[in-house]
Coordinates of N, CA and C in Angstrom, one line a residue:
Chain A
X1 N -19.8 -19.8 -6.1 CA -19.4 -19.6 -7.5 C -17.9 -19.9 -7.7
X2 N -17.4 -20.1 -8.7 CA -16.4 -20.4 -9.0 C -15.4 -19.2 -9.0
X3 N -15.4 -18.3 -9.2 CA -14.5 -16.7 -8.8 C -15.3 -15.8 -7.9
X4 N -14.8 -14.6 -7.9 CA -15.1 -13.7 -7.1 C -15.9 -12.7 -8.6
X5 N -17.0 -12.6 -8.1 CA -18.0 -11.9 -8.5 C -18.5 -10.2 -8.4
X6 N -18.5 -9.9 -9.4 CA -18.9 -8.3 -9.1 C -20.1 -7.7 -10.2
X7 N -20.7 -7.0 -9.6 CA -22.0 -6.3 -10.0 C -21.8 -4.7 -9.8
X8 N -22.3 -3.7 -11.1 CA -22.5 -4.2 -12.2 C -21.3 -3.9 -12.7
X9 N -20.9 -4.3 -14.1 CA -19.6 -4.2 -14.5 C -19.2 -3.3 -15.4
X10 N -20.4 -2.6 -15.4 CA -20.4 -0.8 -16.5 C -21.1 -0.6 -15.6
X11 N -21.1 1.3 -14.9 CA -22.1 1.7 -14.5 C -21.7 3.5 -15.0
X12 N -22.4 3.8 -15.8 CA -22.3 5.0 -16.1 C -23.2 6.1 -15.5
X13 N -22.7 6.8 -14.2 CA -24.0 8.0 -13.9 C -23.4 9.4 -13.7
X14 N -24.6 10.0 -13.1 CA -24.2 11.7 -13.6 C -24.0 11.9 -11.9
X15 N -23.0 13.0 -12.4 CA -22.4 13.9 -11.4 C -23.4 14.3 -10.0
X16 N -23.4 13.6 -8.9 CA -24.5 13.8 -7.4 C -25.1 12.7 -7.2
X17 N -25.4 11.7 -8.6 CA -25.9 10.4 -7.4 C -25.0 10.0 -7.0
X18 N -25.7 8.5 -6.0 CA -25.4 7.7 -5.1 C -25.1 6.7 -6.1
X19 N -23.9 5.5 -6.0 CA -23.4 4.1 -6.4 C -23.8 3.3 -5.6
X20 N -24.5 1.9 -6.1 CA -23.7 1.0 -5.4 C -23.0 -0.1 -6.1
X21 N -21.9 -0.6 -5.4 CA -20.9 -1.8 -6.2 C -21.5 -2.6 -5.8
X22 N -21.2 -4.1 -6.1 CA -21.8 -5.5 -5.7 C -20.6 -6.5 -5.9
X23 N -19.9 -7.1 -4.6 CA -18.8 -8.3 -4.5 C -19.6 -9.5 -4.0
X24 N -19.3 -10.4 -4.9 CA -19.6 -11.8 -4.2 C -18.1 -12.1 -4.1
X25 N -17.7 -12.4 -2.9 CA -16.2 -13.3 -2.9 C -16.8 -14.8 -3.0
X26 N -15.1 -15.3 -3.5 CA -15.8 -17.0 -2.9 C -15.9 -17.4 -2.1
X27 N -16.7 -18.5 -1.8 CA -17.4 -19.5 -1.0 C -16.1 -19.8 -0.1
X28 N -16.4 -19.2 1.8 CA -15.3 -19.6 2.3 C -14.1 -18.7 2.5
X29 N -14.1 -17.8 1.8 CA -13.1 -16.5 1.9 C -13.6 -15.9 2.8
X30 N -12.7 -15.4 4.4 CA -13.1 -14.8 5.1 C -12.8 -13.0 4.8
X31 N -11.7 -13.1 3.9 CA -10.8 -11.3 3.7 C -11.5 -11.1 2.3
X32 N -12.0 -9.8 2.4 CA -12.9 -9.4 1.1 C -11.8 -7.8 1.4
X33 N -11.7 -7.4 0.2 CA -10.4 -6.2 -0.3 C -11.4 -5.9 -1.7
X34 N -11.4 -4.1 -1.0 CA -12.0 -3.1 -2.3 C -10.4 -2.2 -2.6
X35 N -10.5 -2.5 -3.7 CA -9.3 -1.1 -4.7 C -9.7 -0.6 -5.7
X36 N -9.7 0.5 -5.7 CA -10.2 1.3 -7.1 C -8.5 1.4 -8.0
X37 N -9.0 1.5 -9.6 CA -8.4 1.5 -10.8 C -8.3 2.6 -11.4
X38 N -7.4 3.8 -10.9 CA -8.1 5.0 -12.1 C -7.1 4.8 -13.5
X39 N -7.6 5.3 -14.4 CA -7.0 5.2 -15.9 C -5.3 6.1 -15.5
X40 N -4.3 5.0 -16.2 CA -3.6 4.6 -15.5 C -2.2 5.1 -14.4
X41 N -3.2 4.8 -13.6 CA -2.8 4.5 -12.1 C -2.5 2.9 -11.6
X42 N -1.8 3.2 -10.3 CA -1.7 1.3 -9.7 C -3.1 1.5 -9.3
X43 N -3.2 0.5 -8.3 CA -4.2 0.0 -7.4 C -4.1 0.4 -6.4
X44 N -5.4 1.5 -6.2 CA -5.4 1.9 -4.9 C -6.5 1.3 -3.6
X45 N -5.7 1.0 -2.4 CA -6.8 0.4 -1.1 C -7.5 1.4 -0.7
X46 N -8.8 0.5 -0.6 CA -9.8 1.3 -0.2 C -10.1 0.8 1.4
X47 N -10.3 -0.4 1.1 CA -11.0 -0.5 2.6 C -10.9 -2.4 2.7
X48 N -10.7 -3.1 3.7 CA -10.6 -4.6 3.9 C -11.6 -4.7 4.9
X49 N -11.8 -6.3 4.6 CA -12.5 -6.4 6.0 C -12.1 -8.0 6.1
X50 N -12.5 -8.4 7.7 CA -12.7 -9.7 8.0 C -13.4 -10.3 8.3
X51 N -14.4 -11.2 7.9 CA -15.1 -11.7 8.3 C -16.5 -10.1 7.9
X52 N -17.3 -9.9 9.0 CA -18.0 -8.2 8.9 C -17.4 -7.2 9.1
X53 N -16.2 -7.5 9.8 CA -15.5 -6.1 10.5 C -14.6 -5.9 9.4
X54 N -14.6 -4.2 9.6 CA -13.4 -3.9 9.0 C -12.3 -3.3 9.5
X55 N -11.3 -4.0 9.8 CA -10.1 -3.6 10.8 C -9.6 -2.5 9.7
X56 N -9.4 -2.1 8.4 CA -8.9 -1.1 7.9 C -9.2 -0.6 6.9
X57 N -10.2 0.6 7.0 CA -10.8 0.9 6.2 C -9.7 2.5 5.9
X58 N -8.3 2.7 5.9 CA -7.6 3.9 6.1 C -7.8 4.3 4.5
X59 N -8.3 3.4 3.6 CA -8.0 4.1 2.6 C -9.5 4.5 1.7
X60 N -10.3 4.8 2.4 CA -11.2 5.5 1.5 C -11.5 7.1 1.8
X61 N -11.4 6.9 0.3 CA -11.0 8.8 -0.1 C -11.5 9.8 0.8
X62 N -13.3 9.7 1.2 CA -13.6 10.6 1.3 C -15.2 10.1 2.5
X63 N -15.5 10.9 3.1 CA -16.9 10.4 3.8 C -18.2 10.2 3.1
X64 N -17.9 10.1 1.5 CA -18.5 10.4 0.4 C -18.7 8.6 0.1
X65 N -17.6 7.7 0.8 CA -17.4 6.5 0.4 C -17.8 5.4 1.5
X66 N -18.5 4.3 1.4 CA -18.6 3.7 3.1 C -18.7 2.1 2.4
X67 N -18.8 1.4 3.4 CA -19.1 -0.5 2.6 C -19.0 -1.2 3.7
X68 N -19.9 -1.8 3.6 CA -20.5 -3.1 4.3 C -20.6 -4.2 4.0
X69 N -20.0 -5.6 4.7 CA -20.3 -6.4 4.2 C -20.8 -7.1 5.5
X70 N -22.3 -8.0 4.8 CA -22.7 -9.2 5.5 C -23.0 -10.6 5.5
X71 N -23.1 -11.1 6.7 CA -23.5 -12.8 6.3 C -21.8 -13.2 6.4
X72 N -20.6 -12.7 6.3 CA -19.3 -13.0 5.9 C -19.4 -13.4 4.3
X73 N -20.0 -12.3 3.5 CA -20.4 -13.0 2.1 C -20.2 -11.4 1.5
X74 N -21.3 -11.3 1.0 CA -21.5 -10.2 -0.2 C -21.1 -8.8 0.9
X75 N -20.7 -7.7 -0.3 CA -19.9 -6.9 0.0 C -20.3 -5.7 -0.9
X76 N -20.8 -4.2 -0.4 CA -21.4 -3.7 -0.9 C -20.3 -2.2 -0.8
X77 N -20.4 -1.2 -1.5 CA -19.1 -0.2 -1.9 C -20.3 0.8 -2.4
X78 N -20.3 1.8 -1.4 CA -21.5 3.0 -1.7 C -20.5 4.3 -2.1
X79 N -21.0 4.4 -3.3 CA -20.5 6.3 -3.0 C -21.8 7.6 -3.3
X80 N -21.7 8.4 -2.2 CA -22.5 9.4 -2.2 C -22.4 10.2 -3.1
X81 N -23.2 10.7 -3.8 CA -22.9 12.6 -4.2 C -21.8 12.4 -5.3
X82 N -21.7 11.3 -6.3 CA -20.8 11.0 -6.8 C -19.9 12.2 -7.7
X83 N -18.5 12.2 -8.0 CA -18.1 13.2 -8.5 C -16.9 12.6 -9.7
X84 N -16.8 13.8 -10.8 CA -16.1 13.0 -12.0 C -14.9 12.7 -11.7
X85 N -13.8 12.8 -10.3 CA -12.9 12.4 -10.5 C -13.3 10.4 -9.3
X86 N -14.3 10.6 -9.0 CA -14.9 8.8 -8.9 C -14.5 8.2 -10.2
X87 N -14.5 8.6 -11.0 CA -14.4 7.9 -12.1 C -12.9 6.5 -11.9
X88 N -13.6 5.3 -12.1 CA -12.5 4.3 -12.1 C -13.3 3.0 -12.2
X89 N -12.2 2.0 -12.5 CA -12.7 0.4 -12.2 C -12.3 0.5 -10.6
X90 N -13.3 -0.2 -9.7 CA -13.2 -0.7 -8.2 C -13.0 -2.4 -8.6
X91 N -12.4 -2.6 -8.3 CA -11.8 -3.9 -7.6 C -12.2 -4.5 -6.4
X92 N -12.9 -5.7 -6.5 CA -12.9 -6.2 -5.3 C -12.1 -7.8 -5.5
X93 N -11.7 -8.5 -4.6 CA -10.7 -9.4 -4.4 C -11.1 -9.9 -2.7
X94 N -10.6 -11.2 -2.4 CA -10.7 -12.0 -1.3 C -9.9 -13.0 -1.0
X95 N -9.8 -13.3 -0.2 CA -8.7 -14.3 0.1 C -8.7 -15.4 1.3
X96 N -8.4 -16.4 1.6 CA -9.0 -17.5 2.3 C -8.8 -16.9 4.0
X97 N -8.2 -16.0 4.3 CA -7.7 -15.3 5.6 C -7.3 -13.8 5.7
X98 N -7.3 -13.3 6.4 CA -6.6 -11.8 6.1 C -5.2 -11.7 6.5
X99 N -4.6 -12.9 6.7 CA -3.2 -13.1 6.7 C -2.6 -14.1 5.3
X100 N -3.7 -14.8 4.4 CA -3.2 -15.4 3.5 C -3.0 -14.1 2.1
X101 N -1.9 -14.0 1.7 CA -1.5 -12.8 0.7 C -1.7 -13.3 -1.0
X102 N -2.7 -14.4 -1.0 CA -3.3 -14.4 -2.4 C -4.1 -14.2 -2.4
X103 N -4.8 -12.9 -3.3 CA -5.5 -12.4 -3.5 C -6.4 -13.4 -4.9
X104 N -7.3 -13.4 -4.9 CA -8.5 -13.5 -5.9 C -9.3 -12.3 -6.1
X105 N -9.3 -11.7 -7.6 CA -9.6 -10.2 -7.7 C -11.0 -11.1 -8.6
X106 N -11.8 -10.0 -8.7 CA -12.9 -10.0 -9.5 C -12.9 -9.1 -10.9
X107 N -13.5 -9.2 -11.7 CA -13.2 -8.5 -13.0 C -13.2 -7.1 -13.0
X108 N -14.0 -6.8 -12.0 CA -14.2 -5.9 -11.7 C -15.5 -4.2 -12.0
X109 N -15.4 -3.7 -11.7 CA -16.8 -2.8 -12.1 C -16.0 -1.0 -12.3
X110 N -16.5 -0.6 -13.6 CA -16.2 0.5 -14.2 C -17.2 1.8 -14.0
X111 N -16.8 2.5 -13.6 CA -17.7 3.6 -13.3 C -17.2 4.9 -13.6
X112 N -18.7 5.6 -14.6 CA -18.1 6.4 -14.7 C -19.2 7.8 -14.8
X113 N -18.7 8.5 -14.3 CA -19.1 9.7 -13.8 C -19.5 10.9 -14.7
X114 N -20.6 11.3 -15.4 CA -20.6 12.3 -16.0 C -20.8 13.6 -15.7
Chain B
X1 N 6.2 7.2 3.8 CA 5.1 6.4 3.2 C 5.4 4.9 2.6
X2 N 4.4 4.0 2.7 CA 4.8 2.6 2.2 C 4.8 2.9 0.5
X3 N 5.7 2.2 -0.4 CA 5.3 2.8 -1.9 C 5.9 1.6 -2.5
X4 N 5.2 1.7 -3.5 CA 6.3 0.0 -4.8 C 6.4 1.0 -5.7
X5 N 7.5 0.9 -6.7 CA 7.6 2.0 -7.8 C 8.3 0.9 -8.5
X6 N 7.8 0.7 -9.8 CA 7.7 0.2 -11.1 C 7.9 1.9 -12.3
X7 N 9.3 1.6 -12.2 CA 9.7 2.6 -13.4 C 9.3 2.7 -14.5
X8 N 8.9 1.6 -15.0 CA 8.5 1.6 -16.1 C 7.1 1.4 -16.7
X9 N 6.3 2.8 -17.3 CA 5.1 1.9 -18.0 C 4.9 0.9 -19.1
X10 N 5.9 0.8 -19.9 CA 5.6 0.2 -20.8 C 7.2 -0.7 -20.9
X11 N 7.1 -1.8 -21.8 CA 8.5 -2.5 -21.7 C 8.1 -3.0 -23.5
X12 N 9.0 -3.0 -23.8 CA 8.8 -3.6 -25.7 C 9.9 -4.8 -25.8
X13 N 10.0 -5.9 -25.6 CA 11.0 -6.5 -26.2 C 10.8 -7.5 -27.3
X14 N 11.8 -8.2 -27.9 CA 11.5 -9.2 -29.0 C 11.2 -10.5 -28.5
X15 N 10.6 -11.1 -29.3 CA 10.5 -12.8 -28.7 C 11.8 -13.5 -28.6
X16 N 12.2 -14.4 -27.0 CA 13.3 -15.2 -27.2 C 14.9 -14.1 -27.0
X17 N 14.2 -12.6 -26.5 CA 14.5 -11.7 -25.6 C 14.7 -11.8 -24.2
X18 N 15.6 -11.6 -23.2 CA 15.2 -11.8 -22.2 C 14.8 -10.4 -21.4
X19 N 13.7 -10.6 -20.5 CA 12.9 -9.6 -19.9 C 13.6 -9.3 -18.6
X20 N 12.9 -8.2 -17.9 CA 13.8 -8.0 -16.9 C 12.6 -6.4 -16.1
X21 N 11.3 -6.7 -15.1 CA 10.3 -6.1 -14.8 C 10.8 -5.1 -13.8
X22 N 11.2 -3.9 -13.4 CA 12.1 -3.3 -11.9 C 11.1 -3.3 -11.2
X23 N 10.9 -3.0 -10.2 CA 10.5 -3.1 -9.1 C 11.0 -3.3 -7.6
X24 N 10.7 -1.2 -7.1 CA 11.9 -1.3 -6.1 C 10.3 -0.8 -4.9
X25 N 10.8 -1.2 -3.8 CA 9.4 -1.1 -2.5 C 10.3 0.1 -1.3
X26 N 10.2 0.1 -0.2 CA 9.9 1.7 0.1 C 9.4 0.8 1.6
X27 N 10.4 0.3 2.6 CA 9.7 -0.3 3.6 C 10.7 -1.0 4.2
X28 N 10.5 -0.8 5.9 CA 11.6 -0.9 6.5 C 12.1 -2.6 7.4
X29 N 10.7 -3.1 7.3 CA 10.5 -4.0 7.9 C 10.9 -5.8 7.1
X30 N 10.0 -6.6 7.3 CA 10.3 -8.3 6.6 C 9.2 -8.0 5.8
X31 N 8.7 -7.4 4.4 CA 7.7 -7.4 3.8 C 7.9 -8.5 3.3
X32 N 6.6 -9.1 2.7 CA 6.5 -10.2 1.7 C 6.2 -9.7 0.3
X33 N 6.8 -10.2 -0.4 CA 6.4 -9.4 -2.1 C 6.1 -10.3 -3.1
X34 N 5.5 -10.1 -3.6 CA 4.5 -10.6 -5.0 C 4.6 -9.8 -6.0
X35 N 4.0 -10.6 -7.0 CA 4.1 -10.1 -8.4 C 2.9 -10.9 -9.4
X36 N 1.8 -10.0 -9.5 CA 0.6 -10.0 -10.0 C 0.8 -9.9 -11.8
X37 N -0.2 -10.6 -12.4 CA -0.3 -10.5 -13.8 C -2.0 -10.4 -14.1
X38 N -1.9 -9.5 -15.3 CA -2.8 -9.5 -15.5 C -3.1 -9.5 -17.5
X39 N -3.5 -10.5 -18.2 CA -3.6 -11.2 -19.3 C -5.2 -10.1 -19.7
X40 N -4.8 -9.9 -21.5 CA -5.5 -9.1 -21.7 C -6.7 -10.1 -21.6
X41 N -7.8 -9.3 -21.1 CA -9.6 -9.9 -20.9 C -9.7 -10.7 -19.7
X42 N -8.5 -10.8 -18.7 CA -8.4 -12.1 -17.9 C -8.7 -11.0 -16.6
X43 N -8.8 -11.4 -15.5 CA -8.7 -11.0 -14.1 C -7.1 -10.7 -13.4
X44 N -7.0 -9.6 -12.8 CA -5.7 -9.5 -11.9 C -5.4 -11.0 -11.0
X45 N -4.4 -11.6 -11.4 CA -4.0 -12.8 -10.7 C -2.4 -12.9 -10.5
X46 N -2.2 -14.1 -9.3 CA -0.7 -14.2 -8.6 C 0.0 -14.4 -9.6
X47 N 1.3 -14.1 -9.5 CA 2.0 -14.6 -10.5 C 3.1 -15.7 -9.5
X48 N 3.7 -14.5 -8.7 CA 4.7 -15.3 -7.7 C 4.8 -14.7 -6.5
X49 N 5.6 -15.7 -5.7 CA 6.0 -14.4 -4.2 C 7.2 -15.1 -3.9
X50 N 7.8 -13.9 -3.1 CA 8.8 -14.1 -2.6 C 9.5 -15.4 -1.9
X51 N 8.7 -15.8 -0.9 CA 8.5 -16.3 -0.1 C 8.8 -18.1 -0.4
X52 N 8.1 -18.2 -1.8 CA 8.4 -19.4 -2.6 C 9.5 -19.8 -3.1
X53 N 10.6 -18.7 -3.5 CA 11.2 -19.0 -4.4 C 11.2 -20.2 -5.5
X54 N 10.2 -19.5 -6.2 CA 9.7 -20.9 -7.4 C 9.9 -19.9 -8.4
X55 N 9.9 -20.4 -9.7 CA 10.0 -20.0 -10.9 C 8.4 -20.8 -11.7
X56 N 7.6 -19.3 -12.7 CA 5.9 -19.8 -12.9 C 6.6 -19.3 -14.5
X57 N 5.9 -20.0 -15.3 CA 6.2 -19.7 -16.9 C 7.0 -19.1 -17.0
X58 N 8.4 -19.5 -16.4 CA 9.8 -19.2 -16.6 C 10.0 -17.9 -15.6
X59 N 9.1 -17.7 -15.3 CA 9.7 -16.0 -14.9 C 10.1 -16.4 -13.1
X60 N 11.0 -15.8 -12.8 CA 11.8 -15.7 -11.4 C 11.8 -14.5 -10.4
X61 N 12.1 -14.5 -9.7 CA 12.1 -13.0 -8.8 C 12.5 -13.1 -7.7
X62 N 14.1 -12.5 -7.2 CA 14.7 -12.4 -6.0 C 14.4 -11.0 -5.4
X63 N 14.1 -11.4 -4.2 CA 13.9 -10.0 -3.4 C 15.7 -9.7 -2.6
X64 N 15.8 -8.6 -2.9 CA 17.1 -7.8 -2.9 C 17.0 -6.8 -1.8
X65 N 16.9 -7.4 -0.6 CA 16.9 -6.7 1.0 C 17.4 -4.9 0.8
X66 N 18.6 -5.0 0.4 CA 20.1 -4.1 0.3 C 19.7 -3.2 -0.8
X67 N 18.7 -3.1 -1.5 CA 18.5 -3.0 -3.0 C 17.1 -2.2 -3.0
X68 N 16.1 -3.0 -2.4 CA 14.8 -2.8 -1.7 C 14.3 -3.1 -3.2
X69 N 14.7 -4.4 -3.7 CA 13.8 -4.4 -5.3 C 13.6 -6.0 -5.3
X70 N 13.0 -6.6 -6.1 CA 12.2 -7.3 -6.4 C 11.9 -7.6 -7.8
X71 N 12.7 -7.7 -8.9 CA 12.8 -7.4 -9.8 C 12.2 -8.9 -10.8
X72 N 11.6 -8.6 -11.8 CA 11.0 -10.1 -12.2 C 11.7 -10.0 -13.6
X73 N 12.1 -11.6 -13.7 CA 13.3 -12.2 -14.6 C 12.7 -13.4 -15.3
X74 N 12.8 -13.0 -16.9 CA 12.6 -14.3 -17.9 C 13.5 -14.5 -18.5
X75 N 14.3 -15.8 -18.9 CA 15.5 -15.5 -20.2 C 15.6 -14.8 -21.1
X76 N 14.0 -15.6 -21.5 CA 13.8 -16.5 -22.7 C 11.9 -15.7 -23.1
X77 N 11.6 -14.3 -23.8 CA 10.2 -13.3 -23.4 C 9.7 -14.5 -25.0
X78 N 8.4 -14.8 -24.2 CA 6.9 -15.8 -25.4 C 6.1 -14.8 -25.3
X79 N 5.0 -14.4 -26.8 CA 4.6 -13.4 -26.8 C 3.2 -13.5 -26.3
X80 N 3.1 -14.8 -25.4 CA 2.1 -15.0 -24.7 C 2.5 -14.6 -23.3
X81 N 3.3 -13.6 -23.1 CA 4.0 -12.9 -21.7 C 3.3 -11.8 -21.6
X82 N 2.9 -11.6 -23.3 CA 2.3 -10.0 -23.0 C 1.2 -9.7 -22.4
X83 N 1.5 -8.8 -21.0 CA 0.0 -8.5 -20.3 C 0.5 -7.8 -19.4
X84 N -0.2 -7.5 -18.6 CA -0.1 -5.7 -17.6 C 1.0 -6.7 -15.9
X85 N 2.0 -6.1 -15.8 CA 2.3 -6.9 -14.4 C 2.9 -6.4 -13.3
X86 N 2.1 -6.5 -12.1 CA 2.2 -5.7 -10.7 C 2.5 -6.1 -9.7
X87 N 3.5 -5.2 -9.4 CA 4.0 -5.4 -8.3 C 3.6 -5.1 -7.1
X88 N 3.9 -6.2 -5.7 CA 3.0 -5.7 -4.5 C 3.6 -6.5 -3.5
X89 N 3.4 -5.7 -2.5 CA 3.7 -5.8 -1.3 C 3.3 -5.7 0.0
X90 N 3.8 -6.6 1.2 CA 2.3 -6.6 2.5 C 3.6 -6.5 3.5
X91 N 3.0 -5.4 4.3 CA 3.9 -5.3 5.7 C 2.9 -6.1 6.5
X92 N 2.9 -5.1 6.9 CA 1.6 -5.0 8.5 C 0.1 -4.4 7.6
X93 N 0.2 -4.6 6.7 CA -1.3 -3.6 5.7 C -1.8 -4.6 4.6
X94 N -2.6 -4.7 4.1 CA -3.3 -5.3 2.6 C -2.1 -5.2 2.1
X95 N -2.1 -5.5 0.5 CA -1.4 -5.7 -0.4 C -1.1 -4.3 -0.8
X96 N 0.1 -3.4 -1.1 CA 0.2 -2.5 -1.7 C 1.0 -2.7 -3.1
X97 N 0.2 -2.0 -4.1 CA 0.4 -2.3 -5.2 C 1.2 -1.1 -6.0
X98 N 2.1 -1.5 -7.1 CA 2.7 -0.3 -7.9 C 1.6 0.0 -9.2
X99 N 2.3 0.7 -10.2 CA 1.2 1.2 -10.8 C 1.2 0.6 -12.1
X100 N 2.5 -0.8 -12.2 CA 2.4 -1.9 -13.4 C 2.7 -1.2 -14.2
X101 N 3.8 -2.4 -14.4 CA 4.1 -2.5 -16.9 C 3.7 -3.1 -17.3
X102 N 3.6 -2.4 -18.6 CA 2.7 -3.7 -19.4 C 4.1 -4.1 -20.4
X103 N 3.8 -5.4 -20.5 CA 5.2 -6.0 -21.0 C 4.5 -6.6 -22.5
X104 N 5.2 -6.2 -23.7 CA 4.6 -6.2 -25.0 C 5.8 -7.1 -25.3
X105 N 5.4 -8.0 -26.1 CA 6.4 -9.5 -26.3 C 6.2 -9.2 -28.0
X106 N 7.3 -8.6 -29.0 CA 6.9 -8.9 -30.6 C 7.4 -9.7 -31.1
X107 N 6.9 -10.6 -31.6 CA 7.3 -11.3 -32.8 C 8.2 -11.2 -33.7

């Protein structure tokens, strides 16, 4: 595709389920990068990866949060037992290397927690 | 802690104003720094980096070692400037981001 892709882009649920996000990076991007958006806050890291691995995942919140990505492609951002302060836009973003520092963000996906 | 701090949430200036974004980082090493925009309905995108020293729709930005800032510079504010814009920076880690101005350009 022509940008970096995310699914879905509203997701409104109640307080204990489970999420899942959906990143397509582009075609070719080995560094795929999750950051959540809370109303307003900066941008917080969640978790990178390279290629499938993720050399740093220091920044997710809680064991409530995990993500996988396969194929070196699509990129998946689970939260368990969801709770109202989840509430945010997650960001996903990729980039041609995990040493190249342009990021390509995706529009991103809004969640919100009742 | 690694940190970018953007003083300001909000910036108001007139058209044909010149702008002036702070942006000071919190890091002891050769970071590289950027400066992210983001246009209302558009996606978070580059604006500049350090590293270039290039000037993108007029706007500039010297990184100030001694200063620890990174400050972004227009003369001349078009009210097509106005949109949310973030500051960030990469040690040894992803990109760390500040928490953005939004820069309002009036007419």
């Amino acid at each position: 595709g022509a940008g970096v892709s995310q699914s879905p882009s509203n997701k409104v649920t109640e307080k204990g389920k489970d999420v899942e996000l959906r990143c397509d990076p582009i075609s070719g991007h080995t560094a795929l990068y999750w950051y959540r958006q809370r109303l307003g806050q900066g941008l917080e890291f969640l978790i990178y990866f390279q290629g499938n691995s993720a050399p740093d995942k220091s920044g997710l919140p809680s064991d409530r949060f995990s993500a996988e990505r396969t194929g070196e492609s699509v990129s998946t951002l689970t939260i368990q037992r969801t709770q109202q302060e989840d509430s945010a836009v997650y960001l996903c973003a990729s980039s041609l290397s995990g040493g190249v520092r342009e990021l390509f963000f995706g529009e991103g996906s809004r969640l919100t927690v009742l | 802690a690694q940190r970018v701090t953007q003083p300001e949430k909000l910036l108001s200036v007139f058209k044909g104003a010149p702008v002036e974004l702070k942006c000071n980082y919190s890091y002891s090493g050769s970071p590289e720094l950027f400066w992210y925009v983001q246009y209302s309905r558009q996606r978070l995108q580059l604006l500049l980096r350090h590293i270039s020293r290039e000037s993108i729709k007029g706007f500039t930005a010297d990184l100030n070692k001694g200063e620890t800032s990174f400050h972004l510079k227009k003369p001349f504010a078009q009210e097509e400037d106005s949109a949310m814009y973030y500051c960030a920076y990469s040690g040894n880690t992803p990109l760390v981001f500040g928490k953005g101005t939004r820069l309002s350009v009036i007419a």
